[in-house]
Each structure stands twice: as structure tokens, then as C-alpha cells.
Coordinates of C-alpha atoms in Angstrom, one line a residue:
M1 CA 0.0 0.0 0.0
A2 CA 1.3 3.4 -0.9
R3 CA 2.4 5.6 2.0
R4 CA -0.1 8.3 2.9
K5 CA 1.5 11.7 2.1
L6 CA -1.1 14.1 3.6
P7 CA -0.9 14.6 7.4
A8 CA -2.8 11.8 9.1
D9 CA -3.4 13.7 12.3
P10 CA -6.8 15.6 11.9
E11 CA -5.6 18.6 13.9
V12 CA -2.4 18.9 11.8
F13 CA -4.3 18.6 8.6
A14 CA -6.9 21.2 9.7
Y15 CA -4.1 23.7 10.7
E16 CA -2.3 23.3 7.4
F17 CA -5.5 23.4 5.3
E18 CA -6.7 26.6 6.9
Q19 CA -3.3 28.2 6.5
L20 CA -2.5 27.0 3.0
G21 CA -5.7 26.1 1.2
A22 CA -6.3 23.0 -0.9
S23 CA -4.2 23.9 -3.9
A24 CA -1.1 24.8 -1.9
M25 CA -1.4 21.6 0.2
A26 CA -1.7 19.5 -3.0
S27 CA 1.5 21.1 -4.3
K28 CA 3.3 20.8 -1.0
Y29 CA 2.6 17.0 -0.7
K30 CA 2.5 16.3 -4.4
V31 CA -1.0 14.8 -4.5
D32 CA -4.0 15.6 -6.5
V33 CA -6.1 18.4 -5.2
R34 CA -9.1 16.0 -5.0
N35 CA -7.2 13.9 -2.4
V36 CA -7.0 17.1 -0.3
Y37 CA -10.7 17.7 -0.6
N38 CA -11.5 14.1 0.2
Q39 CA -9.4 14.2 3.4
R40 CA -10.9 17.6 4.3
R41 CA -14.3 15.9 4.4
N42 CA -13.0 13.1 6.6
V43 CA -11.3 15.5 9.0
E44 CA -14.4 17.7 9.2
G45 CA -16.2 14.6 10.3
D46 CA -13.5 13.7 12.9
L47 CA -13.3 17.2 14.4
G48 CA -17.0 18.0 14.1
R49 CA -16.5 21.4 12.5
S50 CA -16.0 22.9 9.0
L51 CA -12.5 23.8 7.7
H52 CA -12.3 27.2 6.1
V53 CA -10.1 28.1 3.1
P54 CA -7.9 31.2 3.5
A55 CA -8.4 32.4 -0.1
H56 CA -10.2 35.6 1.0
L57 CA -7.8 36.6 3.8
D58 CA -4.4 38.1 4.0
R59 CA -1.9 37.5 6.8
S60 CA -3.6 40.0 9.0
G61 CA -6.8 38.1 8.9
K62 CA -8.6 40.8 7.0
P63 CA -9.9 40.5 3.4
R64 CA -7.2 41.1 0.8
P65 CA -7.0 44.6 -0.8
N66 CA -8.6 43.4 -4.0
I67 CA -11.6 42.3 -2.0
R68 CA -11.9 45.1 0.5
K69 CA -10.5 48.6 0.1
S70 CA -10.8 51.3 2.7
I71 CA -10.5 55.1 3.0
T72 CA -10.4 57.2 6.1
V73 CA -12.1 60.5 6.4
E74 CA -10.4 63.2 8.4
K75 CA -13.4 65.3 9.0
D76 CA -15.6 66.0 5.9
L77 CA -16.2 64.0 2.7
C78 CA -18.6 64.1 -0.2
L79 CA -19.4 60.8 -1.9
L80 CA -21.3 60.3 -5.2
I81 CA -22.5 56.7 -5.5
G82 CA -24.2 55.2 -8.6
S83 CA -25.1 51.6 -9.2
D84 CA -26.4 49.2 -11.8
A85 CA -25.9 51.3 -14.9
H86 CA -25.9 48.4 -17.3
Y87 CA -24.6 50.8 -19.9
E88 CA -26.1 50.2 -23.4
I89 CA -24.2 50.9 -26.6
N90 CA -26.5 53.3 -28.3
S91 CA -28.2 55.3 -25.5
V92 CA -27.4 57.5 -22.6
T93 CA -29.8 57.5 -19.7
T94 CA -31.2 60.5 -17.8
A95 CA -29.6 59.2 -14.6
H96 CA -26.2 59.1 -16.2
L97 CA -26.5 62.6 -17.5
A98 CA -27.6 63.8 -14.1
F99 CA -24.7 61.9 -12.5
V100 CA -22.2 63.8 -14.7
E101 CA -23.9 67.1 -14.0
L102 CA -23.8 66.6 -10.2
A103 CA -20.2 65.3 -10.4
K104 CA -19.3 68.6 -12.1
E105 CA -21.3 70.7 -9.6
L106 CA -20.4 69.0 -6.3
Q107 CA -16.8 68.0 -7.2
P108 CA -17.1 65.0 -4.8
D109 CA -14.1 63.7 -3.0
V110 CA -15.0 60.1 -3.8
I111 CA -17.0 58.6 -6.7
V112 CA -18.2 55.0 -6.4
M113 CA -19.7 53.0 -9.2
N114 CA -21.3 50.4 -7.2
G115 CA -21.4 47.4 -9.6
D116 CA -23.0 46.2 -12.8
L117 CA -21.7 48.9 -15.1
L118 CA -21.1 46.1 -17.7
D119 CA -24.2 44.0 -18.5
G120 CA -22.3 41.2 -20.2
S121 CA -25.4 39.9 -22.0
S122 CA -23.4 38.0 -24.7
I123 CA -21.4 36.1 -22.0
S124 CA -24.4 35.4 -19.8
R125 CA -25.4 31.9 -18.8
H126 CA -28.9 32.7 -19.8
A127 CA -30.1 31.9 -23.3
P128 CA -31.1 34.7 -25.7
L129 CA -34.8 35.7 -25.8
G130 CA -35.7 34.4 -29.2
W131 CA -33.7 36.1 -31.9
E132 CA -32.6 39.1 -29.9
E133 CA -29.4 40.8 -30.9
R134 CA -27.0 41.1 -28.1
P135 CA -24.0 43.5 -28.1
T136 CA -20.5 42.1 -28.2
V137 CA -18.2 42.4 -25.2
E138 CA -16.1 44.9 -27.2
E139 CA -19.1 47.1 -27.8
E140 CA -20.1 47.0 -24.2
L141 CA -16.6 47.8 -23.0
N142 CA -16.4 50.8 -25.3
A143 CA -19.8 52.1 -24.1
V144 CA -18.6 51.8 -20.4
K145 CA -15.3 53.5 -21.2
Q146 CA -17.1 56.4 -22.9
R147 CA -19.5 56.9 -20.0
L148 CA -16.8 56.6 -17.3
T149 CA -14.6 59.1 -19.3
E150 CA -17.5 61.6 -19.0
I151 CA -17.5 61.1 -15.3
E152 CA -13.8 61.4 -15.0
K153 CA -13.8 64.7 -16.9
A154 CA -16.6 66.1 -14.8
A155 CA -14.7 65.5 -11.5
P156 CA -11.1 64.9 -12.3
S157 CA -9.8 65.2 -8.8
A158 CA -12.2 62.6 -7.3
D159 CA -10.9 59.3 -5.9
R160 CA -12.7 56.7 -8.1
F161 CA -13.8 53.2 -7.0
W162 CA -15.6 50.4 -8.9
T163 CA -17.2 47.8 -6.6
M164 CA -17.7 44.6 -8.5
G165 CA -21.2 43.5 -9.4
N166 CA -22.4 40.1 -10.5
H167 CA -22.7 41.2 -14.1
D168 CA -19.2 42.8 -14.1
A169 CA -17.9 39.4 -12.8
R170 CA -19.1 37.7 -16.0
F171 CA -16.1 39.1 -17.8
D172 CA -13.4 37.4 -15.7
M173 CA -15.4 34.3 -14.9
R174 CA -16.1 33.5 -18.5
L175 CA -12.4 33.8 -19.4
A176 CA -11.2 32.0 -16.3
D177 CA -13.6 29.1 -17.1
L178 CA -12.7 28.8 -20.8
L179 CA -9.1 30.0 -21.0
P180 CA -7.4 29.4 -17.7
Q181 CA -4.1 29.2 -19.4
F182 CA -4.2 33.0 -20.1
K183 CA -4.2 33.9 -16.4
G184 CA -2.1 37.0 -15.8
V185 CA -2.1 38.0 -19.5
Q186 CA -2.9 41.7 -19.9
G187 CA -6.5 42.4 -20.9
F188 CA -7.9 39.1 -19.5
T189 CA -9.3 40.8 -16.4
L190 CA -11.9 43.6 -16.4
K191 CA -9.7 46.0 -14.4
D192 CA -7.1 46.0 -17.1
H193 CA -9.5 48.0 -19.3
F194 CA -10.2 50.7 -16.7
V195 CA -6.9 51.7 -15.1
G196 CA -8.4 55.0 -13.7
W197 CA -10.6 53.1 -11.3
K198 CA -9.8 51.1 -8.2
F199 CA -11.5 47.7 -8.2
C200 CA -12.8 45.9 -5.1
V201 CA -15.7 44.0 -3.7
S202 CA -16.4 46.4 -0.9
L203 CA -15.3 49.9 0.0
W204 CA -15.1 50.7 3.7
V205 CA -15.2 54.4 4.8
D206 CA -13.8 54.8 8.2
G207 CA -13.7 58.0 10.4
A208 CA -17.5 58.6 10.7
E209 CA -19.4 57.7 13.9
R210 CA -19.4 54.1 12.6
P211 CA -18.1 52.4 9.4
I212 CA -19.8 53.0 6.1
V213 CA -19.8 49.9 3.8
I214 CA -20.4 50.3 0.1
K215 CA -20.8 47.1 -1.8
H216 CA -23.0 45.8 -4.7
I217 CA -24.7 42.8 -3.2
P218 CA -26.8 43.4 -0.1
V219 CA -26.0 41.5 3.1
S220 CA -29.6 40.2 2.8
G221 CA -31.7 40.8 -0.3
G222 CA -35.3 41.0 -1.2
V223 CA -37.8 43.9 -0.7
H224 CA -36.4 44.6 2.7
A225 CA -32.7 44.6 1.7
G226 CA -32.0 48.0 3.2
Y227 CA -33.4 47.0 6.6
N228 CA -31.9 43.5 6.6
S229 CA -28.4 44.7 5.5
T230 CA -28.0 47.4 8.1
L231 CA -29.5 45.2 10.8
K232 CA -27.2 42.3 10.2
S233 CA -24.0 44.3 9.4
G234 CA -24.2 46.7 12.3
T235 CA -22.8 49.4 10.0
H236 CA -24.1 52.1 7.7
I237 CA -24.4 50.2 4.4
I238 CA -25.0 51.3 0.8
T239 CA -25.8 48.6 -1.7
G240 CA -27.1 48.0 -5.3
H241 CA -28.2 45.0 -7.2
T242 CA -31.9 45.2 -6.4
H243 CA -32.5 48.4 -8.5
Q244 CA -34.6 49.6 -5.6
M245 CA -34.2 53.0 -4.0
E246 CA -34.6 53.4 -0.3
C247 CA -33.0 54.7 2.9
K248 CA -33.9 52.6 5.9
S249 CA -33.1 54.3 9.2
W250 CA -32.4 52.0 12.1
T251 CA -31.7 52.7 15.8
D252 CA -30.8 50.3 18.6
Y253 CA -28.6 50.3 21.7
T254 CA -25.5 50.8 19.6
G255 CA -26.8 54.0 18.0
H256 CA -28.2 55.0 14.7
R257 CA -27.4 53.7 11.2
Y258 CA -28.7 53.7 7.6
G259 CA -29.3 50.9 5.1
V260 CA -29.3 52.5 1.7
Q261 CA -30.2 51.0 -1.7
C262 CA -29.0 53.0 -4.6
G263 CA -31.6 52.4 -7.3
T264 CA -30.3 52.0 -10.9
M265 CA -28.6 54.4 -13.2
A266 CA -30.2 52.4 -16.1
D267 CA -33.6 53.0 -17.5
P268 CA -35.9 50.3 -16.1
H269 CA -37.5 49.9 -19.5
Q270 CA -34.4 49.6 -21.6
P271 CA -33.9 46.5 -23.8
T272 CA -31.4 45.1 -21.4
F273 CA -34.3 44.2 -19.1
D274 CA -36.6 42.6 -21.6
Y275 CA -36.1 39.3 -19.8
A276 CA -38.7 40.6 -17.2
F277 CA -41.4 40.2 -19.8
D278 CA -43.0 43.6 -19.0
A279 CA -43.7 42.7 -15.4
P280 CA -44.1 45.6 -13.0
K281 CA -40.7 46.6 -11.6
N282 CA -40.1 48.1 -8.2
W283 CA -37.1 49.8 -9.6
T284 CA -36.1 53.5 -9.4
S285 CA -33.7 55.3 -11.7
G286 CA -31.2 57.5 -9.9
F287 CA -28.3 57.5 -7.5
V288 CA -27.1 58.6 -4.1
V289 CA -25.2 61.6 -2.6
A290 CA -23.7 61.1 0.8
H291 CA -21.9 63.7 3.0
I292 CA -19.9 63.3 6.1
R293 CA -19.6 66.4 8.2
D294 CA -17.6 66.6 11.4
N295 CA -17.0 62.8 11.2
F296 CA -20.8 62.1 11.1
L297 CA -22.7 60.7 8.2
L298 CA -25.6 63.0 7.3
T299 CA -28.9 61.6 6.0
P300 CA -28.0 60.2 2.5
E301 CA -29.7 62.1 -0.3
F302 CA -31.3 60.7 -3.5
V303 CA -31.2 62.0 -7.0
K304 CA -34.2 60.5 -8.7
V305 CA -35.2 60.5 -12.4
H306 CA -38.5 62.4 -12.6
K307 CA -39.2 61.6 -16.3
P308 CA -37.0 61.4 -19.4
G309 CA -34.7 64.4 -19.4
E310 CA -35.6 65.6 -15.9
Y311 CA -34.4 64.6 -12.4
E312 CA -35.4 65.5 -8.8
W313 CA -32.8 66.9 -6.5
R314 CA -33.1 68.9 -3.3
G315 CA -36.7 69.8 -3.7
D316 CA -36.6 70.9 -7.3
I317 CA -36.9 69.4 -10.8
H318 CA -33.8 69.9 -13.0
K319 CA -33.5 69.4 -16.8
V320 CA -30.4 67.5 -17.9
K321 CA -28.2 69.3 -20.3
Y322 CA -27.9 67.1 -23.4
K323 CA -24.7 67.3 -25.5

């Protein structure tokens, strides 16, 4: 019988697995990674607990910088946060035009595009609806580049972040699945195409009365995503994904916090969303403006599309300035 190469002691195996992960253990002991996973299941049964991989952690025990980025506010900060743009190749939405105008007017310190800028319809796992024509990846990338260039020019001094959405992730996931041999080659990851933006899964803003977390996917979704996310996170939290717009205010023994949903910078009736088969959508086109004053997050403000070409902002209706 061949000598067993992986550590036989469950505690030793568990320690190494949680320090190295399956791939590194397979390499260290020169075994197939499936052997590692098989023994992991056995050890979990022996110890009566799950073994967790370290892939999302750095040596400090915190998420790696490509997963979580953070900024610290000294006293005051203005953030402009838009989500779920799903930029189309032949149209510009009222929400985007309003976003550019407010970026120019407010000159925010930080701009966050909170996921799903790219729709990725041609690389979706979902089949086409009949004979619909889907834009190519190149066409979508060019549309996103054009829209983001407009934002960059409007507020050139802003610190710019892109928190990854599930649609954005289609780009890397499709290539990693079909062409793993090209890992590391320039252009095979989405961030290679947008060097002016800092990519992450979540952005943490420290220095207010409690952390402010900005991420695409809510902690808990559904119609009550704002409430559930701030309740379960214990922080201020600003999310996208649902295309709903709300600010849920929550107070408990620890103090007060907000659960914010950004809405969508897309038009809810654009062809991208034909998959909804004309069902009613509890979606709102617009975005969020957040101010920190004296290290305290003020009530987040919404910019809401009133009708095509017009948006609501601070008690008035404004017309967008078309090019």
C-alpha cells in the first residue's frame, strides 16, 4: 500500500488546510487536489467542524485589498454613488447625464460606481430571448469606457472606485472558465481595461461615527434589503443589485445607522431588461449623494429621475443638459 502523504493527524491537517488552502497543500505534498478535498471531508467529520479556506484573507486576517479597500475621512467628505448602470451601446440615460452634472457641480471627494456597469449579455449563462441581438463584449466595454470618461472629466480630482457587481464578474469568470491558461495576460481581467478606477468587492469608509460599507450585493436581499443589511451588518451600508431606491433608518442600543439602496442608473425599461417580460418593476432610476460632516454621516440624499430628461434633486426638478 502506498504511503499516505497528507498529514494523518486531523488537527495537523486542519491547521495546514486553513493556513495554505487546498491547492497549496496539494502542491506541497505532491498529491491531486481531489485527495486534499476528500481528506478535508474526513477531517471535518472527525473534528465535528468545518474547515475554512484562507483564499479571501491576507496574513492580518482581513480580506485582501482586491476584496476590500478602505479610506479614512479626516473630518468632511462628499461621496457620489451610482449603481447598476448596465450601460447600453446606443443610448445614454437621464440618470447618467444627471450623475455627470452633479459630479461637475459638487466636485465630490469620492466617486463610487457600485457594480454592474457592464451588463455582459453576450457572455451570460442565460439563453437569448428568441432572436434578440446582443451587443458584443467589445461594444459594451467601449460604451462603459465612454460613460466613465465623461464622469472622470466632470470630477477629475475625485478618488474613483468600482465595486464589482455580479454582471461585471461575468467578464473574468467566462475567461477563467474557458481559457485558464491565459491567467495573468494583460487584458484578460476587467480592471485591465479601466486603469483609472480602483476595483474591489467592498469599500469601507472609516472615520465617521461608525463604518460605512459600500458594496454591490446586499447582506440580505429582497424587498427589505436595506433594513436587513444594516440590521445584520451593524454598520451604515450602501448597496445596489436590487435596483430599488430606499434609505432605511435603524436605531438600537449601539446608536443610529442607515441601510441605503442606490436604485439603478439604467432606464428600467431599456432593452437590457426585456427578460422581465414587461412585469411591474419596483425599480427606481437615480443615485445617491452622501456627505460626512464633522465625522458624522448626514442623511443620504437621493437624485431620482422624474421623467426622461428631468431629475429630482433637493426639492426641485432639473432638466439635464444634453450634449
